[in-house]
Amino acid sequence: MQRKRATPQLRTARVRSRLIEIAGESAIAVVRAMDGSALPDTTISARANVRLGETRATLNRLHWPHSVVSYKRTKDPKTNWDVYCWSLNPRALKQL
């Protein structure tokens, strides 16, 4: 079984503590769940094992004003609901 590599930016205690300061304890799990591709919040929530509402709140706190994550909004053609796909911004994560 292959081990999942840790997000390189999370190796430093400074970045981890800053993430917790900005977005709470769940921020570490949420950032780890984002594997470099754009993912919907439901997938991030399942991977991080964090409630969906808490995941969304964490993503929003990381997005504004720090831009650690960004999103792209699309419409689901079947339900006509908005779907938000979130991606990690490594440069902003390094600058924390």
Phi, psi and omega in degrees: 000132180278138175278138176286129180288141178287150175298121186306323183291340182275001180289335182269139181295328181298315181292317179299315181292325178293320177299316179295320179297319183284313193233005177094177185299327183287349183299322181296313180296320180294315180295320178296327181289339180273110189266020178103349177252163179285124184232145174290155183300331179294321178290317179299317180299315180294317180293323183276347183059045180234142179306147184300316179298320178291323178297315180297318179296318179296314179300318179295320178292326178285334181283311184239128004262010189270342178056032177291328175234158175225164182225160173231128183262131176228167177258135173282119185295333181282316185258344184065021177270155175284137175241128181255120176255122186258144176223154182273140177253095184301326180296316179293325178296321178293330184277356181297000000 
